[in-house]
Every structure is written in C-alpha cells, then in structure tokens.
C-alpha cells in the first residue's frame, strides 16, 4: 500500500486565486505508463546496496530497494511518498525508512521543496525491464480505443462503465452486478500485478512533474491533473510537452503496429477547464468557477447534490462531507449484454488477466 501512491500537491491551502487558470488532465495516465514505459520482465536478483545509483535513468535495468532517507522540507504541501509505515513525508528535518524504486528515487532527489541530505540503501533488488507482454498490450489498446470511441455526452452511462473497465486494470473494479440498477465497486484493490503497479505510479508522477515544475503558478495537482495560471507561456510549454509525448506514442505505434490516429492523445495533457476563480482548502478538497460560470466542487465524500453551489463556498474553511455513494446505473441500454453471472463480470473486467 505504501508503494502504490500518486502525487497530491497543495501549496496554498485556503488561498483564493482570482486570476485566469486552466485545468490540465492527463489522458489515461496509467495506461500510457503501462504501454510506453518499460516494466519488470524478470525475477528479482539481490545486488550490492551501494550500487543503487547505477539504476537511476537506466531503461534496461531497474531496482527496488530499502532506503534510509535523510530529508528536510518547509511544509506539507506535496504528498507522493510514504515511509515503510505508510505515512507521508512531513514538515521539518527527518530520517525515514522507505521502499523506493529507482524512478521514484530519481524524482525524490530532484523534487521541489524537498531537500534530500543523504541516501543510504540497506537492501537492493535488480530487475530487467522491457515492454509488457504483447497479449496484455493488445488488451490495453483495445479497451482504451473502445473508451475513446464512446461519447461521454451522448452515452454517459456507457462511457463511465467503459471507464471503470479501463480503470479496473490498475485498481478499481466492479465486484458484482446485482441488476441493471445496482452494482458494487470494489475499491482499494490492485488488479494490476504489484510489480507493474509500483512502476506505473512512479512513471505517472514523473510524467506529471516533468510538466508541472516548468509552469508558472502551479497551484494544485492530484494524481493526473494540474491546475495552473492561464498564460501564453504556460500554454506554449504545455504544447511542446504534448508534442514530445505524441512522438513517444508514435514511436510505440510504429514499433508494435498500432494505429497512431487511435492512440495519438494517449498520455497528453488535455485542457479540461478554463477557470476564473479557484480555491484549494486542502489536499483532495478544492473548488473553482469556470469561465462558463459553472461551479465545480471536488471533495472526497462530499454530497454535492445537497450543496448550494454559489460564492459562499469560497468563504468556508472546510467543505461538508458525508458518505460517498457510487452512482447507480439508470439506463438499461448497456445491459443488453449478459452481465448477470460472475464469469461474465470476470471476463468483462478481466482482472485476472494482469495478475
């Protein structure tokens, strides 16, 4: 659990930003990392812990090790690393014991606002790296393309069901369908093989931080999104970064024979919202008003249906939260397929494929 974590960045909690901003969202970040980046293809080999630096930025051999990290930070504004007990790095100067793969270690040593004073590796394993197996690759591409071809506006139920299918590759899966109106979501499980999941989350952090740290007015991030000031220079930086990502996807398609037109947006940063007012209350709790005067509230467990969405929310120090209820399916059209039995669900969400 302490290894499978994304980034959450909240540098100015409680501060209202009345300037034009944009929200950027990575198109299927984890699918991009699974397909484009190398992953474990061998059993672990224990190696000399003092050789840990050899594996930094090494595309063919990577390492997973146990480290004593002596670090200091002036605040708790960034959260994407946990110690062996599952606790986030905290304000002040500390020495913690951590499991780190070589990608995460590379990021940690260059992460803004965290200064690493020393690194001591006490145990180290080496792995050979290459692309995921072709049959897994084919299934990933198939499900991604299928989702891309469904319109969220025209058929929202079908779109979100397919999104759950795709998300099920690395975590959230449907556990059981009772009928067309009721299904149970199995959270906090890892359908993805853990050794792939570790590197997938690490690669996604690197992908996000590679852009976010170049932008002016980076106000918030959570896993696969960036909220920053809307400036001509920022837009120019985003375009250049997306162009570089597209080139990587094009090389992948050329190597394995996939249609680039179907995958061209994979891993790119999509402009999701243009914002005129923004406030992050804390990590995973924020709200903003779009240029279309739509108010968006993001808070785990927050029952938005019972909230009055107007400017008074910007005056709150915290948002009212309660039990989060996963929305029920209200449209029977998707259920023309036979999804009533466990075997059908197993095949549909193919969790066993990647274990």
Short mmCIF file of C-alpha atoms in Angstrom, two decimals:
data_model
loop_
_atom_site.label_atom_id
_atom_site.label_comp_id
_atom_site.label_asym_id
_atom_site.label_seq_id
_atom_site.Cartn_x
_atom_site.Cartn_y
_atom_site.Cartn_z
CA UNK A 1 0.00 0.00 0.00
CA UNK A 2 2.79 2.43 0.82
CA UNK A 3 4.25 1.99 -2.66
CA UNK A 4 1.13 2.45 -4.77
CA UNK A 5 0.54 6.16 -4.33
CA UNK A 6 0.13 9.17 -6.61
CA UNK A 7 1.08 12.78 -6.17
CA UNK A 8 -1.03 15.36 -4.35
CA UNK A 9 0.21 18.95 -4.32
CA UNK A 10 -1.47 21.80 -2.44
CA UNK A 11 0.95 24.69 -1.84
CA UNK A 12 -1.51 27.43 -0.82
CA UNK A 13 -4.40 25.94 1.19
CA UNK A 14 -7.19 28.41 1.85
CA UNK A 15 -5.97 30.99 -0.68
CA UNK A 16 -8.46 32.20 -3.28
CA UNK A 17 -6.90 32.65 -6.73
CA UNK A 18 -8.93 35.24 -8.69
CA UNK A 19 -6.77 35.00 -11.81
CA UNK A 20 -7.41 33.04 -15.02
CA UNK A 21 -6.32 29.41 -14.63
CA UNK A 22 -6.53 26.17 -16.57
CA UNK A 23 -7.05 22.57 -15.51
CA UNK A 24 -4.98 20.02 -17.41
CA UNK A 25 -5.86 16.34 -17.23
CA UNK A 26 -3.65 13.50 -18.46
CA UNK A 27 -5.39 11.26 -20.97
CA UNK A 28 -5.28 7.78 -19.38
CA UNK A 29 -2.06 8.41 -17.49
CA UNK A 30 -1.68 4.89 -16.11
CA UNK A 31 -2.45 3.27 -19.47
CA UNK A 32 0.22 5.47 -21.06
CA UNK A 33 2.75 4.45 -18.41
CA UNK A 34 1.86 0.77 -18.80
CA UNK A 35 2.19 0.81 -22.58
CA UNK A 36 5.00 3.23 -23.28
CA UNK A 37 7.39 2.67 -20.38
CA UNK A 38 9.43 -0.50 -19.62
CA UNK A 39 8.30 -2.83 -16.85
CA UNK A 40 9.66 -5.80 -14.91
CA UNK A 41 10.24 -8.92 -17.02
CA UNK A 42 12.45 -10.96 -14.69
CA UNK A 43 12.67 -12.30 -11.17
CA UNK A 44 14.44 -10.18 -8.59
CA UNK A 45 18.17 -10.54 -8.07
CA UNK A 46 19.64 -9.26 -4.82
CA UNK A 47 22.57 -6.95 -5.53
CA UNK A 48 25.06 -4.79 -3.62
CA UNK A 49 23.09 -1.91 -1.99
CA UNK A 50 25.95 0.51 -2.66
CA UNK A 51 25.26 0.26 -6.44
CA UNK A 52 21.85 2.00 -6.23
CA UNK A 53 22.95 4.99 -8.34
CA UNK A 54 23.68 2.71 -11.32
CA UNK A 55 19.93 2.13 -11.81
CA UNK A 56 18.90 5.80 -11.99
CA UNK A 57 17.70 6.58 -15.54
CA UNK A 58 18.61 3.07 -16.68
CA UNK A 59 15.94 1.90 -19.19
CA UNK A 60 17.08 -1.74 -19.22
CA UNK A 61 17.70 -2.47 -15.54
CA UNK A 62 15.83 -1.00 -12.58
CA UNK A 63 15.97 -1.52 -8.85
CA UNK A 64 13.70 -1.68 -5.83
CA UNK A 65 15.37 -1.07 -2.51
CA UNK A 66 15.00 -0.22 1.15
CA UNK A 67 16.49 3.17 1.99
CA UNK A 68 17.25 5.47 4.89
CA UNK A 69 16.41 8.93 3.55
CA UNK A 70 17.53 12.00 5.49
CA UNK A 71 15.46 14.93 4.21
CA UNK A 72 14.03 18.29 5.16
CA UNK A 73 11.05 20.27 3.90
CA UNK A 74 9.50 23.55 4.98
CA UNK A 75 5.89 22.42 4.63
CA UNK A 76 3.48 19.60 3.91
CA UNK A 77 2.47 20.98 0.53
CA UNK A 78 3.40 17.95 -1.52
CA UNK A 79 2.38 14.38 -0.86
CA UNK A 80 3.51 11.48 -3.03
CA UNK A 81 5.90 9.49 -0.87
CA UNK A 82 5.30 7.33 2.15
CA UNK A 83 7.60 5.71 4.69
CA UNK A 84 7.52 1.98 5.47
CA UNK A 85 4.56 2.53 7.82
CA UNK A 86 2.54 4.27 5.10
CA UNK A 87 2.96 7.81 6.50
CA UNK A 88 3.55 10.82 4.23
CA UNK A 89 6.75 12.82 4.44
CA UNK A 90 6.17 15.72 6.83
CA UNK A 91 7.40 19.22 7.61
CA UNK A 92 10.82 19.55 9.26
CA UNK A 93 14.01 17.52 9.09
CA UNK A 94 13.71 13.75 9.42
CA UNK A 95 15.29 10.42 8.61
CA UNK A 96 12.81 7.82 7.39
CA UNK A 97 12.95 4.24 6.15
CA UNK A 98 11.36 3.82 2.73
CA UNK A 99 10.91 1.32 -0.07
CA UNK A 100 11.76 3.09 -3.34
CA UNK A 101 12.10 2.00 -6.93
CA UNK A 102 14.79 3.75 -8.95
CA UNK A 103 12.32 6.03 -10.76
CA UNK A 104 10.81 7.27 -7.50
CA UNK A 105 14.26 7.74 -6.01
CA UNK A 106 15.27 9.85 -9.00
CA UNK A 107 12.16 12.03 -8.57
CA UNK A 108 12.60 12.38 -4.80
CA UNK A 109 16.15 13.68 -5.17
CA UNK A 110 15.00 16.45 -7.54
CA UNK A 111 11.55 17.22 -6.15
CA UNK A 112 10.81 20.91 -5.45
CA UNK A 113 10.51 21.87 -1.78
CA UNK A 114 12.12 18.66 -0.51
CA UNK A 115 15.85 18.64 0.15
CA UNK A 116 17.45 15.21 0.42
CA UNK A 117 20.57 15.44 2.59
CA UNK A 118 21.69 11.83 2.32
CA UNK A 119 20.67 8.45 0.87
CA UNK A 120 21.65 5.11 2.39
CA UNK A 121 20.49 1.90 0.75
CA UNK A 122 20.40 -1.14 3.03
CA UNK A 123 18.78 -3.68 0.68
CA UNK A 124 18.56 -3.70 -3.12
CA UNK A 125 16.96 -5.88 -5.80
CA UNK A 126 17.64 -5.65 -9.53
CA UNK A 127 15.12 -6.28 -12.31
CA UNK A 128 15.39 -6.49 -16.08
CA UNK A 129 12.93 -4.19 -17.87
CA UNK A 130 11.07 -4.37 -21.16
CA UNK A 131 7.59 -3.73 -22.56
CA UNK A 132 4.60 -5.56 -21.07
CA UNK A 133 3.70 -8.86 -22.84
CA UNK A 134 2.05 -8.43 -26.23
CA UNK A 135 -1.26 -10.06 -25.22
CA UNK A 136 -1.58 -7.60 -22.34
CA UNK A 137 -0.58 -4.73 -24.62
CA UNK A 138 -3.26 -5.70 -27.14
CA UNK A 139 -5.94 -5.76 -24.46
CA UNK A 140 -4.87 -2.40 -23.06
CA UNK A 141 -5.02 -0.82 -26.52
CA UNK A 142 -8.38 -2.46 -27.29
CA UNK A 143 -10.05 -1.17 -24.12
CA UNK A 144 -8.52 2.31 -24.47
CA UNK A 145 -9.69 2.65 -28.08
CA UNK A 146 -13.13 1.38 -27.10
CA UNK A 147 -13.43 4.09 -24.46
CA UNK A 148 -12.16 6.75 -26.90
CA UNK A 149 -14.90 5.86 -29.36
CA UNK A 150 -17.72 6.34 -26.82
CA UNK A 151 -19.15 9.85 -26.42
CA UNK A 152 -19.45 10.93 -22.77
CA UNK A 153 -22.10 13.49 -23.71
CA UNK A 154 -24.26 11.21 -25.88
CA UNK A 155 -23.99 7.98 -23.86
CA UNK A 156 -22.67 8.89 -20.39
CA UNK A 157 -23.63 5.58 -18.76
CA UNK A 158 -21.82 3.53 -21.38
CA UNK A 159 -18.82 5.88 -21.24
CA UNK A 160 -18.44 5.65 -17.47
CA UNK A 161 -18.89 1.87 -17.48
CA UNK A 162 -16.08 1.58 -20.02
CA UNK A 163 -14.01 3.99 -17.93
CA UNK A 164 -14.46 1.64 -14.97
CA UNK A 165 -13.34 -1.23 -17.18
CA UNK A 166 -10.19 0.67 -18.11
CA UNK A 167 -9.58 1.79 -14.52
CA UNK A 168 -10.00 -1.81 -13.41
CA UNK A 169 -6.69 -2.64 -15.00
CA UNK A 170 -4.80 -0.86 -12.24
CA UNK A 171 -7.18 -0.71 -9.31
CA UNK A 172 -10.90 -0.10 -9.09
CA UNK A 173 -13.00 -2.95 -10.45
CA UNK A 174 -16.62 -3.99 -10.44
CA UNK A 175 -17.00 -6.69 -7.82
CA UNK A 176 -20.53 -7.81 -8.60
CA UNK A 177 -23.52 -6.70 -10.67
CA UNK A 178 -26.82 -7.40 -8.94
CA UNK A 179 -29.11 -5.98 -11.64
CA UNK A 180 -29.28 -3.12 -14.11
CA UNK A 181 -29.65 -0.58 -11.30
CA UNK A 182 -27.23 -1.82 -8.70
CA UNK A 183 -23.58 -2.83 -8.77
CA UNK A 184 -20.84 -2.92 -6.20
CA UNK A 185 -17.49 -1.22 -6.71
CA UNK A 186 -14.54 -2.96 -5.12
CA UNK A 187 -12.16 -0.22 -4.03
CA UNK A 188 -8.62 -0.28 -2.67
CA UNK A 189 -7.72 -3.46 -4.51
CA UNK A 190 -4.96 -3.96 -7.01
CA UNK A 191 -5.97 -5.98 -10.04
CA UNK A 192 -2.68 -4.97 -11.60
CA UNK A 193 0.32 -7.12 -10.74
CA UNK A 194 2.03 -5.21 -7.88
CA UNK A 195 5.44 -5.12 -9.54
CA UNK A 196 3.90 -3.34 -12.54
CA UNK A 197 1.73 -1.12 -10.36
CA UNK A 198 4.75 0.22 -8.49
CA UNK A 199 6.48 1.43 -11.63
CA UNK A 200 3.24 2.61 -13.24
CA UNK A 201 2.55 5.09 -10.42
CA UNK A 202 6.20 6.15 -10.44
CA UNK A 203 6.20 6.82 -14.18
CA UNK A 204 2.96 8.81 -13.84
CA UNK A 205 4.49 11.02 -11.14
CA UNK A 206 7.45 11.64 -13.42
CA UNK A 207 5.16 12.46 -16.35
CA UNK A 208 3.16 14.98 -14.32
CA UNK A 209 6.12 16.57 -12.54
CA UNK A 210 8.02 16.88 -15.83
CA UNK A 211 5.42 19.42 -16.93
CA UNK A 212 4.16 20.90 -13.65
CA UNK A 213 7.58 22.06 -12.45
CA UNK A 214 8.02 24.06 -15.68
CA UNK A 215 4.77 26.01 -15.28
CA UNK A 216 4.18 29.39 -13.68
CA UNK A 217 1.53 29.47 -10.95
CA UNK A 218 1.24 25.75 -10.28
CA UNK A 219 -1.49 25.82 -7.64
CA UNK A 220 -2.69 22.23 -7.34
CA UNK A 221 -2.25 18.66 -8.57
CA UNK A 222 -3.82 15.32 -7.76
CA UNK A 223 -2.52 12.14 -9.43
CA UNK A 224 -3.12 13.07 -13.08
CA UNK A 225 -4.24 16.72 -13.07
CA UNK A 226 -2.58 20.12 -12.96
CA UNK A 227 -4.18 23.45 -12.02
CA UNK A 228 -2.04 26.42 -13.05
CA UNK A 229 -2.24 30.02 -14.27
CA UNK A 230 -3.53 30.54 -17.79
CA UNK A 231 -0.71 32.40 -19.52
CA UNK A 232 0.57 32.34 -23.13
CA UNK A 233 3.91 30.98 -21.90
CA UNK A 234 2.26 28.17 -19.93
CA UNK A 235 0.20 27.17 -22.97
CA UNK A 236 3.33 27.16 -25.09
CA UNK A 237 5.09 24.90 -22.59
CA UNK A 238 2.11 22.52 -22.48
CA UNK A 239 2.01 22.27 -26.29
CA UNK A 240 5.72 21.48 -26.51
CA UNK A 241 5.39 18.84 -23.77
CA UNK A 242 2.38 17.26 -25.50
CA UNK A 243 4.27 17.20 -28.81
CA UNK A 244 7.10 15.27 -27.13
CA UNK A 245 4.61 12.80 -25.63
CA UNK A 246 2.96 12.30 -29.02
CA UNK A 247 6.34 11.47 -30.54
CA UNK A 248 6.83 8.74 -27.95
CA UNK A 249 3.38 7.33 -28.72
CA UNK A 250 4.13 7.46 -32.45
CA UNK A 251 7.36 5.50 -31.92
CA UNK A 252 5.44 2.93 -29.87
CA UNK A 253 2.78 2.54 -32.59
CA UNK A 254 5.42 2.19 -35.28
CA UNK A 255 7.27 -0.47 -33.30
CA UNK A 256 4.22 -2.61 -32.48
CA UNK A 257 1.95 -1.93 -35.45
CA UNK A 258 -0.83 0.07 -33.78
CA UNK A 259 -2.82 2.90 -35.38
CA UNK A 260 -1.37 6.20 -34.17
CA UNK A 261 -4.60 8.03 -35.03
CA UNK A 262 -6.39 5.90 -32.43
CA UNK A 263 -3.73 6.47 -29.76
CA UNK A 264 -2.45 9.96 -30.59
CA UNK A 265 -3.96 11.58 -27.47
CA UNK A 266 -2.71 8.92 -25.04
CA UNK A 267 -0.67 10.43 -22.19
CA UNK A 268 -1.20 14.02 -23.37
CA UNK A 269 -2.35 16.86 -21.13
CA UNK A 270 -5.88 17.78 -22.14
CA UNK A 271 -7.38 21.21 -21.40
CA UNK A 272 -10.35 20.23 -19.24
CA UNK A 273 -11.44 23.54 -17.71
CA UNK A 274 -10.79 27.25 -18.12
CA UNK A 275 -11.12 28.80 -14.67
CA UNK A 276 -11.73 32.31 -13.37
CA UNK A 277 -11.67 31.60 -9.61
CA UNK A 278 -10.02 28.79 -7.66
CA UNK A 279 -9.53 27.74 -4.06
CA UNK A 280 -7.94 24.63 -2.58
CA UNK A 281 -8.94 24.12 1.04
CA UNK A 282 -6.56 21.19 1.50
CA UNK A 283 -5.40 18.11 -0.33
CA UNK A 284 -8.27 16.46 -2.22
CA UNK A 285 -10.67 19.26 -1.28
CA UNK A 286 -10.99 22.19 -3.67
CA UNK A 287 -13.47 24.17 -5.75
CA UNK A 288 -13.42 26.51 -8.72
CA UNK A 289 -15.65 28.52 -11.04
CA UNK A 290 -15.21 28.07 -14.77
CA UNK A 291 -15.33 30.82 -17.39
CA UNK A 292 -18.82 29.46 -18.21
CA UNK A 293 -19.86 30.28 -14.61
CA UNK A 294 -20.14 26.63 -13.65
CA UNK A 295 -19.02 25.88 -10.10
CA UNK A 296 -17.13 22.63 -9.65
CA UNK A 297 -16.60 21.12 -6.18
CA UNK A 298 -14.09 18.33 -5.69
CA UNK A 299 -14.03 16.67 -2.28
CA UNK A 300 -13.91 13.01 -1.32
CA UNK A 301 -17.15 12.08 0.43
CA UNK A 302 -18.82 15.39 -0.34
CA UNK A 303 -22.52 15.12 -1.16
CA UNK A 304 -22.70 17.83 -3.81
CA UNK A 305 -26.40 17.23 -4.54
CA UNK A 306 -27.27 18.76 -1.17
CA UNK A 307 -25.00 21.81 -1.52
CA UNK A 308 -25.87 25.28 -2.75
CA UNK A 309 -23.24 25.95 -5.37
CA UNK A 310 -22.54 29.68 -5.13
CA UNK A 311 -19.78 32.02 -3.97
CA UNK A 312 -20.47 31.44 -0.26
CA UNK A 313 -18.48 28.19 -0.58
CA UNK A 314 -15.29 30.22 -1.07
CA UNK A 315 -15.71 31.53 2.48
CA UNK A 316 -15.72 28.05 4.03
CA UNK A 317 -12.65 26.66 5.75
CA UNK A 318 -13.76 23.11 5.01
CA UNK A 319 -16.48 21.52 2.90
CA UNK A 320 -19.32 19.46 4.38
CA UNK A 321 -18.66 15.80 3.72
CA UNK A 322 -20.60 12.63 4.34
CA UNK A 323 -20.84 9.13 2.96
CA UNK A 324 -19.92 8.90 -0.68
CA UNK A 325 -22.37 6.84 -2.68
CA UNK A 326 -21.27 5.43 -6.01
CA UNK A 327 -23.96 6.44 -8.54
CA UNK A 328 -26.39 3.76 -9.61
CA UNK A 329 -26.94 2.89 -13.25
CA UNK A 330 -30.18 4.42 -14.51
CA UNK A 331 -30.05 3.31 -18.11
CA UNK A 332 -30.70 -0.29 -19.16
CA UNK A 333 -29.19 0.05 -22.63
CA UNK A 334 -25.75 -1.17 -21.61
CA UNK A 335 -27.15 -4.31 -20.07
CA UNK A 336 -28.19 -5.86 -23.36
CA UNK A 337 -25.03 -7.89 -22.81
CA UNK A 338 -25.31 -10.80 -20.41
CA UNK A 339 -23.54 -9.48 -17.33
CA UNK A 340 -25.55 -11.34 -14.75
CA UNK A 341 -23.07 -14.08 -13.88
CA UNK A 342 -19.72 -13.96 -12.12
CA UNK A 343 -17.92 -15.39 -15.15
CA UNK A 344 -19.29 -12.65 -17.39
CA UNK A 345 -18.13 -9.99 -14.95
CA UNK A 346 -14.74 -11.66 -14.67
CA UNK A 347 -14.37 -11.63 -18.44
CA UNK A 348 -15.69 -8.10 -18.82
CA UNK A 349 -13.34 -6.57 -16.30
CA UNK A 350 -10.56 -9.16 -16.86
CA UNK A 351 -8.91 -8.51 -13.52
CA UNK A 352 -7.28 -11.95 -13.71
CA UNK A 353 -5.54 -11.04 -16.96
CA UNK A 354 -2.86 -8.99 -15.27
CA UNK A 355 -2.37 -10.88 -12.00
#
